[in-house]
């Protein structure tokens, strides 16, 4: 019995040690990138602005699309641009909403149902890219809102520097004082903090030159870069990855620099999901692409970090010292990165009192989402998606 307890304690310390080392490595890169973002000066004004195709994939978004179309119509982009909404088999009149806007810059391409098991969003984006002519592709989601300077801010790094091939912008939930639609304030604020972590990690690692994540709700890339890496070919069997996996491809290609645009004008805002079921289903879908990252070293780190969470779930309920040590170490790492991320992404201090609560709630969600995401299937917009 004593030897079994000793073996379990040794395994616990080993899992915590390896997991924390991997976590510290990933967050350390993010912290270096965040420091770099804080030191960067505003970009110069370009002399020439490239042409842009804005791509919005949409499925049954007739209720949310009018607000986004109004936002896009108000863009102050100095160059030539046009919008293509890829209507992905909608049944609610999404295409009619685009036509009713009667803006000559707006176009809709309708994709019929194909019976695909997955990859619908990537298919929609690729169809719109093929239909468009812009030198730059900018993407956002149909349920997002953007400010009048969104397109200008997102494209500016590529207009200034011809070596920049892909730019990621901040994505966040509505600011304080704005209503969280259809969701309780408590649940929404926890989601906002959790989502800040994802965006901060993406911003920091991208600025450090070793990107992990990005969000297609505020993303732009050169058409040339998209075509040179083969677009989504070989990724179209996956339920997710139109943003992160493309980012990794372009970065690994070596011909283009990635960049995170911290300018608040480049923000896109979206609403928190309304129910726990929707939340878990969304995060499972997002997690499903993790094992398909081309950077196998990053995959190994993610596996080690998942092992840390498993160890915490096993050890914390029984009061194991190694588990509480691991939890404290993770809390300190998260606090350091999130505090800086809040200043860059939110432009306000982190609500520190929420952090321990968020850590506790996040543990079971991460365990479930990562495990379920590797298995599938997922439900999305009336479809059942496979990995």
Coordinates of C-alpha atoms in Angstrom, one line a residue:
X1 CA 0.0 0.0 0.0
X2 CA 2.8 2.4 1.0
X3 CA 4.7 1.6 -2.2
X4 CA 1.5 2.3 -4.3
X5 CA 1.0 5.6 -2.6
X6 CA 4.6 6.5 -3.2
X7 CA 4.4 5.5 -6.8
X8 CA 1.2 7.6 -7.2
X9 CA 2.9 10.6 -5.6
X10 CA 5.9 10.3 -7.9
X11 CA 3.7 10.1 -11.0
X12 CA 1.7 13.1 -9.7
X13 CA 4.8 15.2 -9.3
X14 CA 6.1 14.0 -12.7
X15 CA 2.9 14.9 -14.5
X16 CA 2.8 18.3 -12.8
X17 CA 6.4 19.0 -13.4
X18 CA 6.3 18.1 -17.1
X19 CA 3.0 19.8 -17.6
X20 CA 4.0 23.0 -15.9
X21 CA 7.3 23.1 -17.9
X22 CA 5.4 22.8 -21.1
X23 CA 2.8 25.4 -20.0
X24 CA 5.6 27.8 -18.9
X25 CA 7.3 27.4 -22.3
X26 CA 4.2 28.2 -24.3
X27 CA 3.2 31.1 -22.0
X28 CA 6.7 32.3 -21.9
X29 CA 6.7 32.7 -25.6
X30 CA 3.4 34.5 -25.4
X31 CA 4.7 36.9 -22.7
X32 CA 7.7 37.8 -24.9
X33 CA 5.4 38.6 -27.8
X34 CA 3.1 40.6 -25.6
X35 CA 6.0 42.7 -24.4
X36 CA 7.0 43.3 -28.0
X37 CA 3.4 44.4 -28.8
X38 CA 3.5 46.9 -26.0
X39 CA 6.8 48.4 -27.3
X40 CA 5.7 48.7 -30.9
X41 CA 5.0 52.1 -32.3
X42 CA 2.0 52.9 -34.5
X43 CA 2.4 51.9 -38.2
X44 CA 3.0 54.6 -40.8
X45 CA 0.4 55.5 -43.3
X46 CA 0.7 53.6 -46.5
X47 CA 1.1 55.3 -49.8
X48 CA -0.8 52.6 -51.7
X49 CA -3.7 50.5 -50.3
X50 CA -4.2 47.0 -51.8
X51 CA -7.5 45.8 -53.1
X52 CA -9.5 43.6 -50.6
X53 CA -12.1 40.9 -50.8
X54 CA -14.0 40.7 -47.5
X55 CA -15.3 37.1 -47.0
X56 CA -18.1 36.3 -44.6
X57 CA -19.2 32.7 -44.5
X58 CA -22.8 32.5 -43.3
X59 CA -25.4 29.7 -42.6
X60 CA -28.8 30.7 -41.3
X61 CA -27.6 34.2 -40.2
X62 CA -30.6 36.3 -41.5
X63 CA -31.1 37.7 -38.0
X64 CA -27.5 38.8 -37.3
X65 CA -26.2 39.6 -40.8
X66 CA -28.0 43.0 -41.2
X67 CA -25.9 44.6 -38.4
X68 CA -22.7 43.4 -39.8
X69 CA -23.6 44.5 -43.3
X70 CA -24.3 48.0 -41.9
X71 CA -20.9 48.0 -40.2
X72 CA -19.1 46.9 -43.4
X73 CA -21.0 49.6 -45.5
X74 CA -19.5 52.2 -43.1
X75 CA -15.9 51.1 -43.5
X76 CA -13.4 54.0 -44.1
X77 CA -11.0 51.9 -46.1
X78 CA -9.1 54.1 -48.6
X79 CA -8.6 51.4 -51.3
X80 CA -10.9 49.3 -53.4
X81 CA -12.8 46.6 -51.6
X82 CA -15.8 44.4 -52.0
X83 CA -17.7 41.9 -49.9
X84 CA -18.7 38.3 -50.8
X85 CA -21.0 36.5 -48.4
X86 CA -20.8 32.8 -48.9
X87 CA -24.3 31.5 -48.1
X88 CA -23.6 28.0 -47.0
X89 CA -26.9 26.2 -47.5
X90 CA -29.1 28.6 -45.5
X91 CA -32.8 28.1 -45.2
X92 CA -33.7 31.4 -43.6
X93 CA -33.2 33.9 -46.4
X94 CA -29.6 34.8 -45.6
X95 CA -28.9 35.5 -49.3
X96 CA -32.0 37.7 -49.5
X97 CA -30.6 39.9 -46.7
X98 CA -27.4 40.6 -48.7
X99 CA -29.4 41.4 -51.8
X100 CA -31.8 43.7 -49.9
X101 CA -28.8 45.8 -48.7
X102 CA -28.5 47.0 -52.3
X103 CA -24.9 47.9 -52.0
X104 CA -22.9 47.5 -55.2
X105 CA -19.9 46.4 -53.2
X106 CA -21.8 43.4 -51.7
X107 CA -22.2 40.1 -53.4
X108 CA -23.6 36.7 -52.3
X109 CA -22.5 33.3 -53.6
X110 CA -24.9 30.5 -52.7
X111 CA -23.4 27.0 -52.0
X112 CA -25.8 24.0 -52.2
X113 CA -25.8 21.2 -49.7
X114 CA -23.3 18.5 -50.7
X115 CA -23.6 15.9 -48.0
X116 CA -20.0 16.5 -46.8
X117 CA -19.2 15.1 -43.4
X118 CA -17.1 18.2 -42.5
X119 CA -15.2 21.2 -43.8
X120 CA -18.2 23.3 -44.8
X121 CA -16.9 26.6 -43.6
X122 CA -13.6 26.1 -45.4
X123 CA -15.5 25.2 -48.5
X124 CA -17.5 28.4 -48.3
X125 CA -14.5 30.6 -47.7
X126 CA -12.6 29.0 -50.6
X127 CA -15.6 29.5 -52.9
X128 CA -15.7 33.2 -52.0
X129 CA -12.0 33.6 -52.5
X130 CA -12.2 32.0 -55.9
X131 CA -15.0 34.4 -56.8
X132 CA -13.2 37.5 -55.6
X133 CA -10.3 39.4 -57.0
X134 CA -8.8 41.3 -54.1
X135 CA -5.1 41.1 -53.4
X136 CA -6.0 40.7 -49.7
X137 CA -8.6 38.4 -48.2
X138 CA -10.2 39.7 -45.0
X139 CA -12.6 37.5 -43.0
X140 CA -15.1 37.9 -40.2
X141 CA -18.2 36.0 -39.1
X142 CA -21.8 36.9 -39.8
X143 CA -22.6 37.3 -36.1
X144 CA -19.8 39.8 -35.4
X145 CA -19.7 43.5 -35.3
X146 CA -16.8 45.7 -36.5
X147 CA -16.0 49.4 -36.3
X148 CA -15.6 51.7 -39.3
X149 CA -11.8 51.4 -39.1
X150 CA -11.7 47.6 -38.9
X151 CA -10.7 46.9 -42.5
X152 CA -8.1 49.7 -42.6
X153 CA -6.5 48.6 -39.4
X154 CA -6.4 45.0 -40.4
X155 CA -4.9 45.5 -43.8
X156 CA -2.5 48.3 -42.9
X157 CA 0.4 46.1 -41.8
X158 CA 0.4 44.4 -45.2
X159 CA 0.0 47.7 -47.0
X160 CA 3.1 49.0 -45.2
X161 CA 5.3 45.9 -45.3
X162 CA 5.1 43.6 -48.4
X163 CA 6.7 40.7 -46.4
X164 CA 3.7 40.5 -44.0
X165 CA 1.5 37.7 -45.3
X166 CA -1.1 37.2 -42.6
X167 CA -2.6 39.5 -39.9
X168 CA -4.7 38.6 -36.9
X169 CA -6.8 41.1 -35.0
X170 CA -8.4 41.1 -31.6
X171 CA -11.8 39.4 -31.1
X172 CA -13.7 40.0 -27.9
X173 CA -17.1 40.1 -26.3
X174 CA -19.1 43.4 -26.0
X175 CA -17.5 46.0 -23.7
X176 CA -18.8 46.7 -20.2
X177 CA -22.2 48.3 -20.3
X178 CA -23.3 46.5 -23.5
X179 CA -25.9 43.7 -23.2
X180 CA -24.9 40.1 -23.4
X181 CA -27.6 38.8 -25.7
X182 CA -29.5 35.7 -24.4
X183 CA -27.1 34.7 -21.7
X184 CA -26.7 35.4 -18.0
X185 CA -24.2 38.1 -16.9
X186 CA -22.3 35.6 -14.7
X187 CA -21.8 33.0 -17.5
X188 CA -21.0 35.7 -20.0
X189 CA -18.3 37.3 -17.9
X190 CA -16.7 34.0 -17.3
X191 CA -16.7 33.3 -21.1
X192 CA -15.2 36.8 -21.6
X193 CA -12.3 36.0 -19.3
X194 CA -11.8 32.5 -20.9
X195 CA -11.9 34.0 -24.4
X196 CA -9.4 36.7 -23.4
X197 CA -7.0 33.9 -22.6
X198 CA -7.4 32.4 -26.0
X199 CA -6.9 35.7 -27.8
X200 CA -4.0 36.7 -25.6
X201 CA -2.2 33.4 -26.3
X202 CA -2.7 33.9 -30.0
X203 CA -1.6 37.5 -29.9
X204 CA 1.5 36.8 -27.9
X205 CA 2.8 33.7 -29.7
X206 CA 2.1 35.3 -33.0
X207 CA 4.1 38.4 -32.1
X208 CA 6.9 36.1 -30.9
X209 CA 7.0 34.4 -34.3
X210 CA 5.7 31.0 -33.0
X211 CA 1.9 31.3 -33.5
X212 CA -0.5 28.9 -31.8
X213 CA -4.0 30.3 -32.4
X214 CA -5.9 32.9 -34.4
X215 CA -9.6 33.7 -35.0
X216 CA -11.2 34.0 -38.3
X217 CA -13.6 36.7 -37.0
X218 CA -10.8 39.2 -37.5
X219 CA -8.2 37.8 -39.9
X220 CA -6.6 39.0 -43.2
X221 CA -4.0 37.3 -45.5
X222 CA -2.6 37.8 -48.9
X223 CA -4.2 35.9 -51.8
X224 CA -0.7 35.0 -52.9
X225 CA 0.1 33.4 -49.6
X226 CA -3.1 31.5 -49.6
X227 CA -2.5 30.1 -53.0
X228 CA 1.2 29.4 -52.4
X229 CA 0.4 27.1 -49.5
X230 CA -2.4 25.3 -51.3
X231 CA -5.2 27.0 -49.5
X232 CA -7.3 24.5 -47.5
X233 CA -6.3 21.5 -49.5
X234 CA -5.7 18.6 -47.2
X235 CA -7.6 20.3 -44.3
X236 CA -11.1 20.1 -45.8
X237 CA -11.9 16.9 -43.9
X238 CA -11.6 18.7 -40.5
X239 CA -14.5 20.4 -38.7
X240 CA -12.5 23.5 -37.9
X241 CA -9.2 25.1 -38.8
X242 CA -10.0 27.7 -41.4
X243 CA -8.0 30.2 -39.3
X244 CA -5.4 28.5 -37.1
X245 CA -4.3 25.7 -39.5
X246 CA -4.1 28.2 -42.4
X247 CA -2.0 30.5 -40.1
X248 CA 0.4 27.7 -39.4
X249 CA 0.7 26.8 -43.0
X250 CA 1.6 30.3 -44.0
X251 CA 4.1 30.7 -41.2
X252 CA 5.8 27.3 -41.9
X253 CA 6.1 28.2 -45.6
X254 CA 8.8 30.7 -44.7
X255 CA 8.1 33.3 -47.3
X256 CA 5.7 35.5 -45.3
X257 CA 5.8 37.1 -41.9
X258 CA 2.8 36.8 -39.5
X259 CA 1.6 39.8 -37.4
X260 CA -0.9 40.5 -34.7
X261 CA -2.6 43.9 -35.0
X262 CA -3.3 45.2 -31.5
X263 CA -5.0 48.4 -32.7
X264 CA -8.4 48.6 -31.1
X265 CA -9.8 49.6 -34.6
X266 CA -9.0 46.0 -35.8
X267 CA -11.3 44.5 -33.2
X268 CA -14.3 42.3 -34.0
X269 CA -16.9 41.7 -31.2
X270 CA -19.1 38.7 -30.9
X271 CA -21.6 37.5 -28.3
X272 CA -21.1 34.9 -25.7
X273 CA -23.0 31.6 -26.4
X274 CA -26.2 31.3 -24.5
X275 CA -26.1 27.8 -23.0
X276 CA -23.6 25.4 -21.5
X277 CA -24.4 22.8 -24.2
X278 CA -23.7 25.4 -27.0
X279 CA -20.5 26.4 -25.2
X280 CA -19.1 22.9 -24.9
X281 CA -20.1 22.0 -28.5
X282 CA -18.3 25.1 -29.8
X283 CA -15.2 24.4 -27.8
X284 CA -15.1 20.8 -28.8
X285 CA -15.2 21.9 -32.4
X286 CA -12.4 24.3 -31.8
X287 CA -10.3 21.7 -29.9
X288 CA -10.7 19.1 -32.6
X289 CA -7.9 20.7 -34.8
X290 CA -5.3 20.7 -32.0
X291 CA -3.8 17.3 -32.9
X292 CA -3.5 18.3 -36.5
X293 CA -1.1 21.2 -35.9
X294 CA 1.9 20.8 -38.2
X295 CA 4.3 21.8 -35.4
X296 CA 4.7 18.5 -33.7
X297 CA 6.6 20.1 -30.9
X298 CA 3.6 22.2 -30.1
X299 CA 1.3 19.2 -30.2
X300 CA 3.6 17.5 -27.7
X301 CA 3.4 20.5 -25.4
X302 CA -0.4 20.5 -25.6
X303 CA -0.5 16.8 -24.7
X304 CA 1.8 17.5 -21.7
X305 CA -0.4 20.5 -20.7
X306 CA -3.5 18.2 -20.9
X307 CA -1.7 15.8 -18.6
X308 CA -1.2 18.6 -16.1
X309 CA -5.0 19.2 -16.1
X310 CA -5.7 15.5 -15.6
X311 CA -3.2 15.4 -12.7
X312 CA -4.9 18.4 -11.1
X313 CA -8.4 16.9 -11.5
X314 CA -7.1 13.7 -9.8
X315 CA -5.1 15.3 -7.1
X316 CA -6.9 18.4 -6.0
X317 CA -10.0 16.6 -4.6
X318 CA -7.8 14.5 -2.3
X319 CA -5.6 17.4 -1.2
X320 CA -2.4 16.1 -2.8
X321 CA 0.4 18.5 -2.3
X322 CA 1.8 18.1 -5.8
X323 CA -1.7 19.0 -7.2
X324 CA -2.0 22.1 -5.2
X325 CA 1.5 23.1 -6.2
X326 CA 0.6 22.6 -9.8
X327 CA -2.6 24.6 -9.4
X328 CA -0.7 27.5 -7.8
X329 CA 2.0 27.5 -10.5
X330 CA -0.6 27.5 -13.2
X331 CA -2.6 30.3 -11.5
X332 CA 0.6 32.5 -11.3
X333 CA 1.4 31.8 -15.0
X334 CA -2.1 32.6 -16.1
X335 CA -2.3 35.7 -14.0
X336 CA 0.9 37.1 -15.4
X337 CA -0.1 36.6 -19.1
X338 CA -3.8 37.5 -18.7
X339 CA -2.9 40.7 -16.8
X340 CA -0.8 41.9 -19.7
X341 CA -3.3 40.6 -22.2
X342 CA -6.1 42.6 -20.6
X343 CA -4.1 45.8 -21.1
X344 CA -3.5 45.0 -24.8
X345 CA -6.7 43.4 -25.8
X346 CA -9.3 44.9 -23.4
X347 CA -7.4 48.1 -22.8
X348 CA -8.3 47.9 -19.1
X349 CA -7.1 46.0 -16.0
X350 CA -7.8 42.4 -15.4
X351 CA -10.6 41.7 -12.8
X352 CA -8.3 39.7 -10.6
X353 CA -11.0 38.6 -8.2
X354 CA -12.5 36.5 -11.0
X355 CA -9.3 34.6 -11.8
X356 CA -9.4 31.9 -9.1
X357 CA -13.0 31.2 -9.9
X358 CA -12.3 31.0 -13.6
X359 CA -9.4 28.6 -13.0
X360 CA -11.6 26.3 -11.0
X361 CA -14.4 26.3 -13.6
X362 CA -12.0 25.9 -16.5
X363 CA -10.5 22.7 -15.3
X364 CA -13.4 20.3 -16.0
X365 CA -14.3 22.2 -19.2
X366 CA -10.8 21.8 -20.6
X367 CA -10.7 18.1 -19.7
X368 CA -14.0 17.4 -21.4
X369 CA -13.5 19.7 -24.5
X370 CA -10.1 18.4 -25.4
X371 CA -11.0 14.8 -25.0
X372 CA -14.4 15.1 -26.8
X373 CA -12.8 17.3 -29.5
X374 CA -10.4 14.5 -30.5
X375 CA -13.4 12.2 -31.0
X376 CA -16.3 14.1 -32.5
X377 CA -18.9 14.3 -33.9
X378 CA -20.1 17.9 -33.4
X379 CA -23.4 19.6 -34.0
X380 CA -23.3 23.0 -35.7
X381 CA -26.1 24.9 -37.4
X382 CA -28.3 21.8 -37.9
X383 CA -25.4 19.7 -39.2
X384 CA -23.5 16.9 -37.7
X385 CA -19.8 17.3 -38.3
X386 CA -17.1 14.7 -38.2
X387 CA -13.5 15.2 -37.4

